[in-house]
PDB file of C-alpha atoms in Angstrom:
ATOM      1  CA  MET A  65       2.385  21.094  37.485  1.00  0.00           C
ATOM      2  CA  PHE A  66       0.064  22.288  34.786  1.00  0.00           C
ATOM      3  CA  GLU A  67      -0.759  25.972  34.972  1.00  0.00           C
ATOM      4  CA  PRO A  68      -3.775  27.227  33.027  1.00  0.00           C
ATOM      5  CA  VAL A  69      -2.407  29.487  30.307  1.00  0.00           C
ATOM      6  CA  ILE A  70      -3.426  30.728  26.888  1.00  0.00           C
ATOM      7  CA  ILE A  71      -1.219  29.556  24.026  1.00  0.00           C
ATOM      8  CA  GLU A  72      -1.214  31.402  20.707  1.00  0.00           C
ATOM      9  CA  THR A  73      -0.160  29.765  17.444  1.00  0.00           C
ATOM     10  CA  ARG A  74      -0.223  31.097  13.915  1.00  0.00           C
ATOM     11  CA  ARG A  75      -3.839  30.035  13.279  1.00  0.00           C
ATOM     12  CA  THR A  76      -5.137  28.870  16.644  1.00  0.00           C
ATOM     13  CA  ARG A  77      -5.561  29.851  20.245  1.00  0.00           C
ATOM     14  CA  LEU A  78      -5.428  27.215  22.978  1.00  0.00           C
ATOM     15  CA  ARG A  79      -7.248  28.125  26.153  1.00  0.00           C
ATOM     16  CA  PRO A  80      -8.146  26.071  29.221  1.00  0.00           C
ATOM     17  CA  LEU A  81     -11.422  24.172  29.130  1.00  0.00           C
ATOM     18  CA  GLN A  82     -14.320  25.864  30.926  1.00  0.00           C
ATOM     19  CA  LYS A  83     -17.552  24.482  32.330  1.00  0.00           C
ATOM     20  CA  ASP A  84     -19.687  26.206  29.697  1.00  0.00           C
ATOM     21  CA  ASP A  85     -17.761  24.484  26.853  1.00  0.00           C
ATOM     22  CA  ALA A  86     -19.852  21.327  27.281  1.00  0.00           C
ATOM     23  CA  SER A  87     -22.516  22.308  24.758  1.00  0.00           C
ATOM     24  CA  VAL A  88     -19.912  22.999  22.046  1.00  0.00           C
ATOM     25  CA  PHE A  89     -18.115  19.735  22.725  1.00  0.00           C
ATOM     26  CA  PHE A  90     -21.333  17.745  22.721  1.00  0.00           C
ATOM     27  CA  GLU A  91     -21.441  18.362  18.968  1.00  0.00           C
ATOM     28  CA  VAL A  92     -17.889  17.039  18.568  1.00  0.00           C
ATOM     29  CA  TRP A  93     -18.126  14.127  21.022  1.00  0.00           C
ATOM     30  CA  SER A  94     -21.460  12.951  19.611  1.00  0.00           C
ATOM     31  CA  ASP A  95     -20.143  12.579  16.040  1.00  0.00           C
ATOM     32  CA  PRO A  96     -19.635   8.832  15.418  1.00  0.00           C
ATOM     33  CA  GLU A  97     -16.712   9.442  13.043  1.00  0.00           C
ATOM     34  CA  VAL A  98     -14.886  11.695  15.519  1.00  0.00           C
ATOM     35  CA  ALA A  99     -15.606   9.363  18.445  1.00  0.00           C
ATOM     36  CA  HIS A 100     -14.717   6.139  16.608  1.00  0.00           C
ATOM     37  CA  TYR A 101     -11.467   5.573  18.538  1.00  0.00           C
ATOM     38  CA  PHE A 102     -12.578   7.134  21.843  1.00  0.00           C
ATOM     39  CA  SER A 103     -12.850   5.112  25.052  1.00  0.00           C
ATOM     40  CA  PHE A 104     -16.531   6.055  25.212  1.00  0.00           C
ATOM     41  CA  PRO A 105     -19.286   5.744  22.600  1.00  0.00           C
ATOM     42  CA  PRO A 106     -20.567   8.808  20.754  1.00  0.00           C
ATOM     43  CA  MET A 107     -22.572  10.870  23.196  1.00  0.00           C
ATOM     44  CA  GLN A 108     -26.337  10.751  22.955  1.00  0.00           C
ATOM     45  CA  HIS A 109     -27.306  13.372  25.563  1.00  0.00           C
ATOM     46  CA  ILE A 110     -25.923  16.783  26.486  1.00  0.00           C
ATOM     47  CA  PHE A 111     -25.598  15.790  30.155  1.00  0.00           C
ATOM     48  CA  GLN A 112     -22.842  13.346  29.085  1.00  0.00           C
ATOM     49  CA  ALA A 113     -20.798  16.263  27.765  1.00  0.00           C
ATOM     50  CA  HIS A 114     -21.366  18.177  31.006  1.00  0.00           C
ATOM     51  CA  GLN A 115     -20.190  15.125  32.987  1.00  0.00           C
ATOM     52  CA  ARG A 116     -17.063  14.747  30.838  1.00  0.00           C
ATOM     53  CA  VAL A 117     -16.175  18.432  31.130  1.00  0.00           C
ATOM     54  CA  THR A 118     -16.663  18.246  34.912  1.00  0.00           C
ATOM     55  CA  GLU A 119     -14.404  15.173  35.028  1.00  0.00           C
ATOM     56  CA  LYS A 120     -11.717  16.921  32.950  1.00  0.00           C
ATOM     57  CA  LEU A 121     -11.858  20.033  35.131  1.00  0.00           C
ATOM     58  CA  ARG A 122     -11.516  17.904  38.280  1.00  0.00           C
ATOM     59  CA  SER A 123      -8.506  16.104  36.786  1.00  0.00           C
ATOM     60  CA  SER A 124      -6.937  19.473  36.006  1.00  0.00           C
ATOM     61  CA  SER A 125      -7.538  20.776  39.520  1.00  0.00           C
ATOM     62  CA  GLU A 126      -5.880  17.635  40.920  1.00  0.00           C
ATOM     63  CA  GLY A 127      -2.789  18.144  38.733  1.00  0.00           C
ATOM     64  CA  LYS A 128      -3.395  14.973  36.706  1.00  0.00           C
ATOM     65  CA  GLY A 129      -3.899  16.727  33.412  1.00  0.00           C
ATOM     66  CA  ILE A 130      -4.924  19.807  31.487  1.00  0.00           C
ATOM     67  CA  ILE A 131      -7.205  20.119  28.500  1.00  0.00           C
ATOM     68  CA  PHE A 132      -7.163  23.025  26.095  1.00  0.00           C
ATOM     69  CA  VAL A 133      -9.913  24.180  23.799  1.00  0.00           C
ATOM     70  CA  ILE A 134      -8.583  24.869  20.298  1.00  0.00           C
ATOM     71  CA  GLU A 135     -10.132  27.984  18.770  1.00  0.00           C
ATOM     72  CA  SER A 136      -9.646  29.546  15.348  1.00  0.00           C
ATOM     73  CA  ASN A 137      -7.792  32.865  15.524  1.00  0.00           C
ATOM     74  CA  ASP A 138      -9.849  34.144  12.588  1.00  0.00           C
ATOM     75  CA  SER A 139     -13.378  33.241  13.668  1.00  0.00           C
ATOM     76  CA  GLY A 140     -13.137  32.260  17.344  1.00  0.00           C
ATOM     77  CA  GLU A 141     -14.864  28.993  16.431  1.00  0.00           C
ATOM     78  CA  VAL A 142     -14.048  25.958  18.574  1.00  0.00           C
ATOM     79  CA  LEU A 143     -12.152  23.460  16.418  1.00  0.00           C
ATOM     80  CA  GLY A 144     -11.518  20.737  18.986  1.00  0.00           C
ATOM     81  CA  ASP A 145      -9.422  20.005  22.038  1.00  0.00           C
ATOM     82  CA  CYS A 146      -5.994  18.762  23.009  1.00  0.00           C
ATOM     83  CA  GLY A 147      -4.544  17.998  26.357  1.00  0.00           C
ATOM     84  CA  LEU A 148      -2.113  16.211  28.575  1.00  0.00           C
ATOM     85  CA  HIS A 149      -3.429  13.582  30.966  1.00  0.00           C
ATOM     86  CA  ASN A 150      -2.365  10.731  33.263  1.00  0.00           C
ATOM     87  CA  ALA A 151       0.506  12.858  34.521  1.00  0.00           C
ATOM     88  CA  ASP A 152       3.117  11.163  36.683  1.00  0.00           C
ATOM     89  CA  TRP A 153       5.015  14.018  38.310  1.00  0.00           C
ATOM     90  CA  ARG A 154       7.648  11.830  39.926  1.00  0.00           C
ATOM     91  CA  CYS A 155       8.615  10.540  36.473  1.00  0.00           C
ATOM     92  CA  ARG A 156       7.782  13.871  34.788  1.00  0.00           C
ATOM     93  CA  LEU A 157       5.641  12.274  32.090  1.00  0.00           C
ATOM     94  CA  ALA A 158       2.147  12.591  30.680  1.00  0.00           C
ATOM     95  CA  GLU A 159       0.074  11.344  27.754  1.00  0.00           C
ATOM     96  CA  ILE A 160      -1.192  13.529  24.942  1.00  0.00           C
ATOM     97  CA  GLY A 161      -4.737  13.281  23.632  1.00  0.00           C
ATOM     98  CA  PHE A 162      -6.645  15.298  21.054  1.00  0.00           C
ATOM     99  CA  CYS A 163      -9.741  15.462  18.877  1.00  0.00           C
ATOM    100  CA  LEU A 164     -10.955  17.754  16.157  1.00  0.00           C
ATOM    101  CA  ALA A 165     -14.424  18.454  14.784  1.00  0.00           C
ATOM    102  CA  ARG A 166     -14.743  16.567  11.497  1.00  0.00           C
ATOM    103  CA  ARG A 167     -15.265  19.670   9.358  1.00  0.00           C
ATOM    104  CA  HIS A 168     -11.732  20.789  10.347  1.00  0.00           C
ATOM    105  CA  TRP A 169      -9.923  17.549   9.505  1.00  0.00           C
ATOM    106  CA  GLY A 170      -7.039  17.659   7.027  1.00  0.00           C
ATOM    107  CA  LYS A 171      -6.224  21.354   7.455  1.00  0.00           C
ATOM    108  CA  GLY A 172      -3.197  21.036   9.757  1.00  0.00           C
ATOM    109  CA  TYR A 173      -4.888  22.554  12.809  1.00  0.00           C
ATOM    110  CA  MET A 174      -4.158  19.598  15.062  1.00  0.00           C
ATOM    111  CA  THR A 175      -0.486  19.430  14.135  1.00  0.00           C
ATOM    112  CA  GLU A 176      -0.160  23.141  14.934  1.00  0.00           C
ATOM    113  CA  ALA A 177      -2.049  22.854  18.231  1.00  0.00           C
ATOM    114  CA  ALA A 178      -0.317  19.636  19.322  1.00  0.00           C
ATOM    115  CA  GLN A 179       3.099  21.183  18.621  1.00  0.00           C
ATOM    116  CA  ALA A 180       2.216  24.119  20.867  1.00  0.00           C
ATOM    117  CA  LEU A 181       0.924  21.743  23.559  1.00  0.00           C
ATOM    118  CA  ILE A 182       4.166  19.727  23.445  1.00  0.00           C
ATOM    119  CA  ASP A 183       6.208  22.914  23.780  1.00  0.00           C
ATOM    120  CA  TYR A 184       4.090  23.914  26.793  1.00  0.00           C
ATOM    121  CA  GLY A 185       4.508  20.459  28.361  1.00  0.00           C
ATOM    122  CA  PHE A 186       8.280  20.519  28.119  1.00  0.00           C
ATOM    123  CA  ARG A 187       9.052  24.210  28.666  1.00  0.00           C
ATOM    124  CA  GLU A 188       6.343  25.328  31.082  1.00  0.00           C
ATOM    125  CA  ALA A 189       5.149  22.208  32.886  1.00  0.00           C
ATOM    126  CA  GLY A 190       8.591  20.617  33.206  1.00  0.00           C
ATOM    127  CA  LEU A 191       7.765  17.277  31.608  1.00  0.00           C
ATOM    128  CA  ARG A 192      10.601  15.025  30.487  1.00  0.00           C
ATOM    129  CA  ARG A 193       8.526  12.584  28.403  1.00  0.00           C
ATOM    130  CA  ILE A 194       5.198  12.671  26.584  1.00  0.00           C
ATOM    131  CA  GLU A 195       3.487   9.526  25.312  1.00  0.00           C
ATOM    132  CA  ALA A 196       0.747   8.882  22.776  1.00  0.00           C
ATOM    133  CA  ASN A 197      -1.340   5.700  22.614  1.00  0.00           C
ATOM    134  CA  ILE A 198      -3.017   5.416  19.219  1.00  0.00           C
ATOM    135  CA  ASP A 199      -5.147   2.799  17.517  1.00  0.00           C
ATOM    136  CA  PRO A 200      -3.137   1.749  14.413  1.00  0.00           C
ATOM    137  CA  ARG A 201      -6.244   2.230  12.257  1.00  0.00           C
ATOM    138  CA  ASN A 202      -6.342   5.909  13.220  1.00  0.00           C
ATOM    139  CA  ARG A 203      -3.924   7.054  10.512  1.00  0.00           C
ATOM    140  CA  PRO A 204      -4.577  10.807  10.884  1.00  0.00           C
ATOM    141  CA  SER A 205      -3.571  10.721  14.574  1.00  0.00           C
ATOM    142  CA  VAL A 206      -0.525   8.614  13.766  1.00  0.00           C
ATOM    143  CA  MET A 207       0.486  11.195  11.158  1.00  0.00           C
ATOM    144  CA  VAL A 208       0.081  14.082  13.639  1.00  0.00           C
ATOM    145  CA  VAL A 209       2.372  12.580  16.280  1.00  0.00           C
ATOM    146  CA  GLU A 210       4.955  11.443  13.738  1.00  0.00           C
ATOM    147  CA  ARG A 211       4.961  14.893  12.136  1.00  0.00           C
ATOM    148  CA  ILE A 212       5.834  16.530  15.468  1.00  0.00           C
ATOM    149  CA  GLY A 213       8.632  14.119  16.282  1.00  0.00           C
ATOM    150  CA  PHE A 214       7.175  11.239  18.292  1.00  0.00           C
ATOM    151  CA  LYS A 215       8.957   7.912  17.847  1.00  0.00           C
ATOM    152  CA  LEU A 216       7.168   4.572  17.608  1.00  0.00           C
ATOM    153  CA  GLU A 217       8.264   2.543  20.631  1.00  0.00           C
ATOM    154  CA  GLY A 218       5.890  -0.374  20.746  1.00  0.00           C
ATOM    155  CA  TYR A 219       2.893  -2.271  19.513  1.00  0.00           C
ATOM    156  CA  LEU A 220       0.532  -3.432  22.249  1.00  0.00           C
ATOM    157  CA  ARG A 221      -1.823  -6.172  21.134  1.00  0.00           C
ATOM    158  CA  GLU A 222      -5.462  -6.036  22.241  1.00  0.00           C
ATOM    159  CA  ARG A 223      -4.628  -3.218  24.670  1.00  0.00           C
ATOM    160  CA  TRP A 224      -7.714  -1.036  24.235  1.00  0.00           C
ATOM    161  CA  VAL A 225     -11.472  -1.321  24.003  1.00  0.00           C
ATOM    162  CA  THR A 226     -13.140   1.461  22.043  1.00  0.00           C
ATOM    163  CA  GLY A 227     -16.415   3.031  23.049  1.00  0.00           C
ATOM    164  CA  ALA A 228     -18.048   0.854  20.410  1.00  0.00           C
ATOM    165  CA  GLY A 229     -16.770  -2.217  22.242  1.00  0.00           C
ATOM    166  CA  GLU A 230     -14.095  -3.105  19.671  1.00  0.00           C
ATOM    167  CA  VAL A 231     -10.921  -4.638  21.046  1.00  0.00           C
ATOM    168  CA  SER A 232      -8.009  -2.885  19.390  1.00  0.00           C
ATOM    169  CA  ASP A 233      -4.258  -2.821  19.356  1.00  0.00           C
ATOM    170  CA  ILE A 234      -2.319   0.287  20.360  1.00  0.00           C
ATOM    171  CA  LEU A 235       0.761   1.923  18.922  1.00  0.00           C
ATOM    172  CA  LEU A 236       2.871   3.394  21.716  1.00  0.00           C
ATOM    173  CA  TYR A 237       4.704   6.573  20.751  1.00  0.00           C
ATOM    174  CA  GLY A 238       7.107   8.568  22.896  1.00  0.00           C
ATOM    175  CA  LEU A 239       8.718  11.972  22.723  1.00  0.00           C
ATOM    176  CA  ILE A 240      11.520  12.916  25.091  1.00  0.00           C
ATOM    177  CA  GLN A 241      12.482  16.494  25.885  1.00  0.00           C
ATOM    178  CA  GLY A 242      16.147  15.728  25.181  1.00  0.00           C
ATOM    179  CA  ASP A 243      15.326  14.608  21.639  1.00  0.00           C
ATOM    180  CA  ARG A 244      13.642  17.933  20.963  1.00  0.00           C
ATOM    181  CA  GLN A 245      16.594  19.874  22.363  1.00  0.00           C
ATOM    182  CA  ARG A 246      18.992  17.942  20.101  1.00  0.00           C
ATOM    183  CA  GLU A 247      16.775  18.676  17.102  1.00  0.00           C
ATOM    184  CA  GLY A 248      16.675  22.371  17.979  1.00  0.00           C
ATOM    185  CA  ALA A 249      12.927  22.537  18.630  1.00  0.00           C
TER     186      ALA A 249
END
C-alpha cells in the first residue's frame, strides 16, 4: 500500500498532496496548454480544484493511489504533481500520471520527480509493474517515460477522450520492477 512519505531528489522535494494545495493547483489545472491532454477541461473555478484535491485525497485514503506535490528545493515553489493511481494490489500494478506548470517545462524536473516516484513505487510500495497511458501527440510526456526506462507495449486506437472532447489514441507504456533490477537501477 502507498504510505505518505517525503521524497528528496537533487532539485525537488515530493510531498503528499494536502487539502490546502487546491489554490496552487488551480493555476496549473486551469492553464489550457497544461490541461490539453487531461481527462477534464481546463478548470474555470477554484471550487473545481478543491473537488479534484478532495477526490485525490479520498483515492489515497482508500489505497487506490497517491499523489505527490513537486516542490523546488531552492525556492519551495510548487512545480507540479506526480502520482500513482488505479492501483491493483492483487496484481501489484499502478499507473503513473504527472503534470508540470508550464513555466517549468523543459528543465528536467519531471524526469527527476518521476524517477523518484518510480523508485518509491517499486521499493517502498511493493509494485511489480507501472504503466503509463499517453496521448501520442504529447511528446514531452513520451520523452519523460522513455527516459526513465518505460517500454512501448501498445497503441490503443481511439482509447481516450480529452477534456476538450477530442477522441485520441493512447500509447501504452510499461515498466517492470525486474527490468530495473537487471539494469541496476
